[in-house]
Coordinates of C-alpha atoms in Angstrom, one line a residue:
M111 CA -29.1 11.8 -13.1
K112 CA -26.9 13.2 -15.9
A113 CA -23.9 11.2 -17.1
I114 CA -21.5 10.8 -20.0
E115 CA -21.7 7.4 -21.7
L116 CA -19.2 5.6 -23.9
P117 CA -21.1 3.3 -26.2
A118 CA -18.1 1.9 -28.1
A119 CA -14.3 1.9 -28.1
K120 CA -13.9 5.1 -30.0
L121 CA -12.4 8.4 -28.8
D122 CA -15.2 10.4 -30.4
A123 CA -18.1 8.2 -29.3
F124 CA -19.0 9.9 -26.0
R125 CA -22.6 11.0 -25.6
A126 CA -24.6 12.7 -22.9
T127 CA -27.3 10.6 -21.3
T128 CA -29.8 10.5 -18.4
I129 CA -29.9 7.4 -16.2
A130 CA -31.4 6.4 -12.8
T131 CA -29.7 7.8 -9.7
P132 CA -28.3 4.9 -7.6
E133 CA -29.6 4.3 -4.1
P134 CA -27.1 3.6 -1.4
Q135 CA -27.4 0.1 0.0
R136 CA -26.4 -1.1 3.5
G137 CA -22.8 0.0 4.1
E138 CA -22.8 2.4 1.2
V139 CA -22.9 6.2 0.7
L140 CA -24.3 8.2 -2.2
I141 CA -21.8 10.8 -3.5
R142 CA -22.4 13.8 -5.6
L143 CA -19.4 13.8 -7.9
R144 CA -17.9 17.2 -8.3
A145 CA -14.7 16.4 -10.2
A146 CA -12.9 13.7 -12.1
S147 CA -9.4 13.2 -13.6
L148 CA -8.0 11.3 -16.5
N149 CA -5.5 8.5 -16.5
F150 CA -3.8 6.5 -19.2
I151 CA -6.1 3.6 -18.6
D152 CA -9.2 5.7 -19.4
V153 CA -7.8 6.5 -22.8
A154 CA -6.8 2.9 -23.3
V155 CA -10.4 1.9 -22.7
A156 CA -11.8 4.5 -25.0
S157 CA -9.3 3.6 -27.8
G158 CA -9.9 -0.2 -27.6
N159 CA -6.5 -1.0 -26.1
Y160 CA -7.9 -2.2 -22.7
H161 CA -10.5 -5.0 -22.5
V162 CA -13.8 -4.2 -20.9
P163 CA -16.7 -6.6 -20.3
G164 CA -18.9 -4.5 -22.5
F165 CA -20.4 -1.2 -23.7
P166 CA -22.0 1.2 -23.0
L167 CA -20.2 2.3 -19.9
I168 CA -19.7 5.4 -17.8
P169 CA -16.0 6.3 -18.1
V170 CA -13.2 7.6 -15.9
A171 CA -11.9 5.8 -12.8
D172 CA -10.9 8.7 -10.6
G173 CA -13.2 11.2 -8.9
A174 CA -14.1 13.3 -5.8
G175 CA -17.2 14.8 -4.4
E176 CA -19.4 15.2 -1.3
I177 CA -21.7 12.7 0.5
V178 CA -25.4 13.5 0.1
R179 CA -26.9 10.3 1.6
I180 CA -25.9 7.7 4.1
G181 CA -26.9 4.0 3.8
E182 CA -27.8 1.9 6.7
G183 CA -24.9 0.8 9.0
V184 CA -22.5 3.6 8.0
S185 CA -21.0 5.5 10.9
T186 CA -17.6 6.6 9.6
F187 CA -18.9 9.4 7.4
A188 CA -21.6 12.0 7.4
V189 CA -23.6 14.0 4.9
N190 CA -21.6 16.9 3.4
D191 CA -18.2 15.1 4.0
R192 CA -15.9 15.8 1.1
V193 CA -14.4 12.5 -0.1
I194 CA -12.2 10.9 -2.7
V195 CA -13.5 7.7 -4.4
H196 CA -11.1 4.9 -5.0
A197 CA -10.7 3.5 -8.5
K198 CA -10.8 -0.1 -7.2
P199 CA -13.4 -0.2 -4.4
R200 CA -13.1 -3.9 -3.7
W201 CA -9.4 -3.6 -2.8
I202 CA -9.4 -2.3 0.7
G203 CA -5.9 -3.2 1.9
G204 CA -3.0 -5.6 1.7
P205 CA -1.6 -7.2 -1.5
G206 CA -4.1 -7.1 -4.2
R207 CA -5.8 -10.4 -5.1
A208 CA -7.5 -11.1 -8.5
Y209 CA -11.0 -10.8 -7.2
E210 CA -10.2 -7.5 -5.5
T211 CA -8.3 -5.8 -8.4
R212 CA -10.3 -6.9 -11.4
E213 CA -13.2 -4.6 -10.4
M214 CA -12.5 -1.1 -11.5
R215 CA -14.6 2.1 -11.9
G216 CA -14.9 3.1 -15.5
V217 CA -14.0 -0.4 -16.7
T218 CA -16.2 -3.0 -14.9
M219 CA -18.2 -0.5 -12.8
P220 CA -19.7 2.9 -13.4
G221 CA -17.1 5.6 -13.5
S222 CA -16.9 9.3 -12.5
L223 CA -18.5 11.1 -15.4
A224 CA -21.9 11.1 -13.7
E225 CA -23.7 13.3 -11.2
Y226 CA -23.8 10.6 -8.5
V227 CA -22.2 7.3 -7.5
A228 CA -23.1 4.8 -4.7
L229 CA -20.0 3.1 -3.2
P230 CA -19.1 1.2 0.0
A231 CA -18.1 3.5 2.8
N232 CA -14.8 1.6 3.2
A233 CA -13.9 2.4 -0.4
I234 CA -13.6 6.2 0.0
V235 CA -11.2 8.4 1.9
P236 CA -11.6 12.0 3.3
M237 CA -10.2 14.8 1.1
P238 CA -7.3 16.8 2.4
A239 CA -8.8 20.1 3.6
H240 CA -6.6 22.3 1.5
L241 CA -7.6 20.7 -1.8
S242 CA -10.2 21.6 -4.4
F243 CA -12.5 18.9 -5.7
E244 CA -10.5 19.0 -9.0
A245 CA -7.2 18.5 -7.2
A246 CA -8.5 15.8 -5.0
A247 CA -9.8 13.9 -8.0
T248 CA -6.3 13.5 -9.3
L249 CA -5.2 11.4 -6.3
P250 CA -6.6 7.9 -6.6
I251 CA -4.4 6.4 -9.3
A252 CA -1.5 8.8 -9.8
A253 CA -0.8 9.8 -6.2
T254 CA -1.3 6.3 -4.9
T255 CA 1.1 4.9 -7.5
A256 CA 3.7 7.5 -6.7
W257 CA 3.3 6.9 -3.0
N258 CA 3.8 3.2 -3.4
A259 CA 6.9 3.8 -5.4
M260 CA 8.4 5.9 -2.6
R261 CA 7.6 3.1 -0.1
A262 CA 8.9 0.3 -2.3
A263 CA 12.3 1.9 -2.4
N264 CA 12.3 3.3 1.2
I265 CA 12.9 6.8 -0.1
G266 CA 14.2 9.3 2.5
P267 CA 16.9 12.0 3.0
G268 CA 19.9 11.4 0.7
S269 CA 18.0 9.0 -1.7
V270 CA 18.3 9.6 -5.4
V271 CA 15.1 9.3 -7.5
V272 CA 14.9 9.2 -11.3
L273 CA 11.6 10.1 -13.0
L274 CA 10.8 9.5 -16.6
G275 CA 8.6 12.2 -18.1
T276 CA 6.3 14.7 -16.5
G277 CA 3.0 13.0 -16.4
G278 CA 0.8 12.7 -13.4
V279 CA 2.6 9.9 -11.6
S280 CA 6.0 11.4 -12.2
I281 CA 5.0 14.8 -10.9
F282 CA 3.4 13.4 -7.7
A283 CA 6.6 11.3 -7.3
L284 CA 8.7 14.5 -7.6
Q285 CA 6.6 16.2 -4.9
F286 CA 6.7 13.1 -2.5
A287 CA 10.5 12.6 -3.1
K288 CA 11.3 16.3 -2.3
A289 CA 9.1 16.2 0.8
A290 CA 11.1 13.2 1.9
G291 CA 14.5 14.9 1.4
A292 CA 15.5 13.0 -1.8
T293 CA 17.5 14.2 -4.8
V294 CA 15.4 14.1 -8.0
I295 CA 16.5 13.7 -11.5
I296 CA 13.8 14.1 -14.1
T297 CA 13.7 13.5 -17.9
S298 CA 11.6 15.1 -20.6
S299 CA 11.8 16.0 -24.3
S300 CA 10.7 19.5 -23.5
D301 CA 13.0 22.1 -21.9
E302 CA 9.9 24.1 -20.9
K303 CA 8.5 21.2 -18.9
L304 CA 11.9 20.5 -17.4
E305 CA 12.0 24.1 -16.1
R306 CA 8.5 23.7 -14.6
A307 CA 9.8 20.6 -12.9
R308 CA 12.8 22.6 -11.6
A309 CA 10.3 25.1 -10.1
L310 CA 8.7 22.1 -8.2
G311 CA 12.1 21.1 -6.8
A312 CA 13.7 18.9 -9.3
D313 CA 17.5 18.9 -8.8
H314 CA 18.8 17.7 -12.2
L315 CA 17.1 18.0 -15.6
I316 CA 17.8 15.7 -18.6
N317 CA 16.4 16.3 -22.0
Y318 CA 16.3 12.8 -23.5
R319 CA 16.0 14.2 -27.1
T320 CA 19.4 16.0 -26.8
T321 CA 20.8 13.4 -24.4
P322 CA 19.5 10.0 -25.5
D323 CA 21.9 8.2 -23.3
W324 CA 20.1 9.6 -20.2
D325 CA 21.1 6.5 -18.2
T326 CA 24.8 7.5 -18.6
A327 CA 23.9 11.0 -17.6
V328 CA 22.3 9.7 -14.4
L329 CA 25.5 7.7 -13.6
E330 CA 27.6 10.8 -14.2
L331 CA 25.3 12.9 -11.9
T332 CA 25.6 10.4 -9.1
A333 CA 29.4 9.8 -9.4
G334 CA 28.8 6.3 -10.8
L335 CA 26.5 5.2 -8.0
G336 CA 23.1 5.3 -9.8
A337 CA 19.6 5.9 -8.5
D338 CA 17.9 4.3 -5.6
L339 CA 14.5 4.5 -7.4
I340 CA 13.6 4.8 -11.0
V341 CA 9.9 5.3 -11.8
E342 CA 9.7 3.5 -15.1
T343 CA 7.0 4.8 -17.3
G344 CA 8.4 4.3 -20.8
G345 CA 8.3 0.5 -21.4
S346 CA 10.3 -1.3 -24.0
A347 CA 12.4 1.7 -25.2
T348 CA 13.6 2.7 -21.7
F349 CA 13.6 -0.4 -19.5
A350 CA 17.1 -1.4 -20.2
R351 CA 18.4 2.1 -19.6
S352 CA 16.5 2.1 -16.3
I353 CA 18.3 -1.1 -15.2
N354 CA 21.6 0.5 -16.1
A355 CA 20.9 3.7 -14.2
A356 CA 19.8 1.9 -11.0
A357 CA 22.1 1.8 -8.0
F358 CA 23.2 -1.4 -6.3
G359 CA 20.1 -2.5 -4.3
G360 CA 18.0 -0.1 -6.2
T361 CA 14.4 -0.3 -7.3
V362 CA 13.0 -0.1 -10.8
F363 CA 9.3 0.6 -10.3
V364 CA 7.4 -0.3 -13.5
I365 CA 4.2 1.5 -14.1
G366 CA 3.9 2.3 -17.8
F367 CA 4.4 1.1 -21.3
V368 CA 4.2 4.2 -23.5
T369 CA 6.7 2.7 -26.0
G370 CA 5.5 -0.9 -25.8
T371 CA 5.4 -3.9 -23.5
Q372 CA 8.0 -6.1 -25.0
A373 CA 11.5 -5.4 -23.6
A374 CA 14.7 -7.4 -24.1
V375 CA 16.6 -7.4 -20.8
D376 CA 20.1 -8.5 -19.8
L377 CA 19.6 -10.3 -16.5
L378 CA 23.2 -10.0 -15.4
P379 CA 23.0 -6.4 -14.1
V380 CA 19.7 -7.3 -12.3
I381 CA 21.5 -10.1 -10.6
V382 CA 24.8 -8.4 -10.0
K383 CA 23.3 -5.2 -8.6
A384 CA 20.6 -7.1 -6.6
L385 CA 17.9 -4.9 -8.1
K386 CA 14.3 -5.0 -7.2
V387 CA 12.0 -4.8 -10.2
C388 CA 8.5 -4.0 -9.0
G389 CA 5.3 -4.0 -11.1
N390 CA 2.5 -1.9 -9.8
N391 CA -1.3 -2.1 -10.2
T392 CA -2.1 1.2 -8.5
G393 CA -2.9 0.3 -4.9
S394 CA -5.5 -0.3 -2.3
V395 CA -7.8 2.1 -0.5
S396 CA -5.4 1.9 2.4
D397 CA -2.6 3.0 0.1
L398 CA -4.7 5.9 -1.1
R399 CA -5.3 6.9 2.5
G400 CA -1.6 6.9 3.1
A401 CA -1.0 9.1 0.1
T402 CA -3.7 11.6 1.1
R403 CA -2.3 11.8 4.6
A404 CA 1.1 12.7 3.2
I405 CA -0.4 15.3 0.9
A406 CA -2.3 16.8 3.8
A407 CA 0.7 16.9 6.1
G408 CA 2.9 18.5 3.5
R409 CA 0.2 20.6 2.0
I410 CA 1.2 19.3 -1.4
A411 CA -0.7 20.9 -4.2
P412 CA -1.4 18.5 -7.1
V413 CA -0.4 19.9 -10.5
I414 CA -3.3 20.2 -12.9
D415 CA -2.4 21.1 -16.5
K416 CA -5.9 21.8 -17.7
V417 CA -9.5 21.5 -16.4
F418 CA -12.3 20.4 -18.8
S419 CA -16.1 20.5 -18.6
P420 CA -18.4 17.5 -19.2
D421 CA -19.1 18.7 -22.7
Q422 CA -15.4 18.7 -23.5
V423 CA -14.8 14.9 -22.9
T424 CA -13.7 14.2 -26.5
E425 CA -11.3 17.1 -26.4
A426 CA -9.8 15.9 -23.1
Y427 CA -9.4 12.4 -24.2
T428 CA -7.8 13.5 -27.5
H429 CA -5.5 15.8 -25.7
M430 CA -4.2 13.0 -23.5
A431 CA -4.1 10.4 -26.3
A432 CA -1.8 12.7 -28.2
G433 CA 0.8 12.1 -25.5
G434 CA 3.5 14.5 -24.2
Q435 CA 1.3 17.6 -24.3
H436 CA 0.4 17.9 -20.6
F437 CA 2.4 18.5 -17.5
G438 CA 0.9 16.8 -14.4
K439 CA -2.8 15.9 -14.6
L440 CA -5.9 16.6 -16.7
A441 CA -9.1 17.1 -14.7
F442 CA -12.9 17.5 -15.2
S443 CA -15.0 20.0 -13.3
L444 CA -18.4 18.3 -13.1
S445 CA -20.8 21.3 -13.3
W446 CA -23.8 19.8 -15.1

């Protein structure tokens, strides 16, 4: 089968290759991959900022496709079923344990830039019928993370949600929060992106370039109450402001570290406001299934900024590594 291989931790090292097509073992299915999507971790792997056991590897964690062969003992899926492949196929459900979460496609296992992949049948979920393969491929990491943020803070009608930036997780969180009846405040350095977020339902827009004290603006917009949920993507430069902008009993859902991982925090507001600070390591197959059901029920359309072909891998990675250029997700259409 055809595949894209990463032989070293370099953004320009990708190469086309041909390798053996895997055979589905007992309990597995063989999937013809039709699309993939990029996440921050994929760029971190390719730039040497995330440890991998070794090179070469087939990159990209997220993907979607159709089943072409069924292994012995599989009764839950059939040939031609359209499915989404989970990024961490050992983590089926419940709190993630080390041996379940350390195995990841595109890191320790073959990723999605290949014609085929064989995976356990319990590590895939059906695609929502209204989605294309490219749209479905954006769900495993970003939609699951956003879905878990909503659940961690019990978001519902009347809740206030603050989203930092307009990347894949933030835009999925915007769509989930509006479907749940929440008020959404979103930040960006781009007025154009803020207007795109408004078109998706964002209620309040904050340009953090012109309003660097965005946490104060959140408090003003909420009559001093703060937000029930802040999806914290920034890291060291934004964490203290997220704590300040959170409501009493609120949740700061930490998923990113764009500005660094070292943050100085005053513990007093965490204690006084009884805040819940949650780290997140994506989610299980069960969590992905919950996110896809919500997307299917609400007919939510994932936002894709740009679709690349397999021979544009370097361009796609460079585009994402530049930061701040895309709105929503970057995807690959796998037409070999």
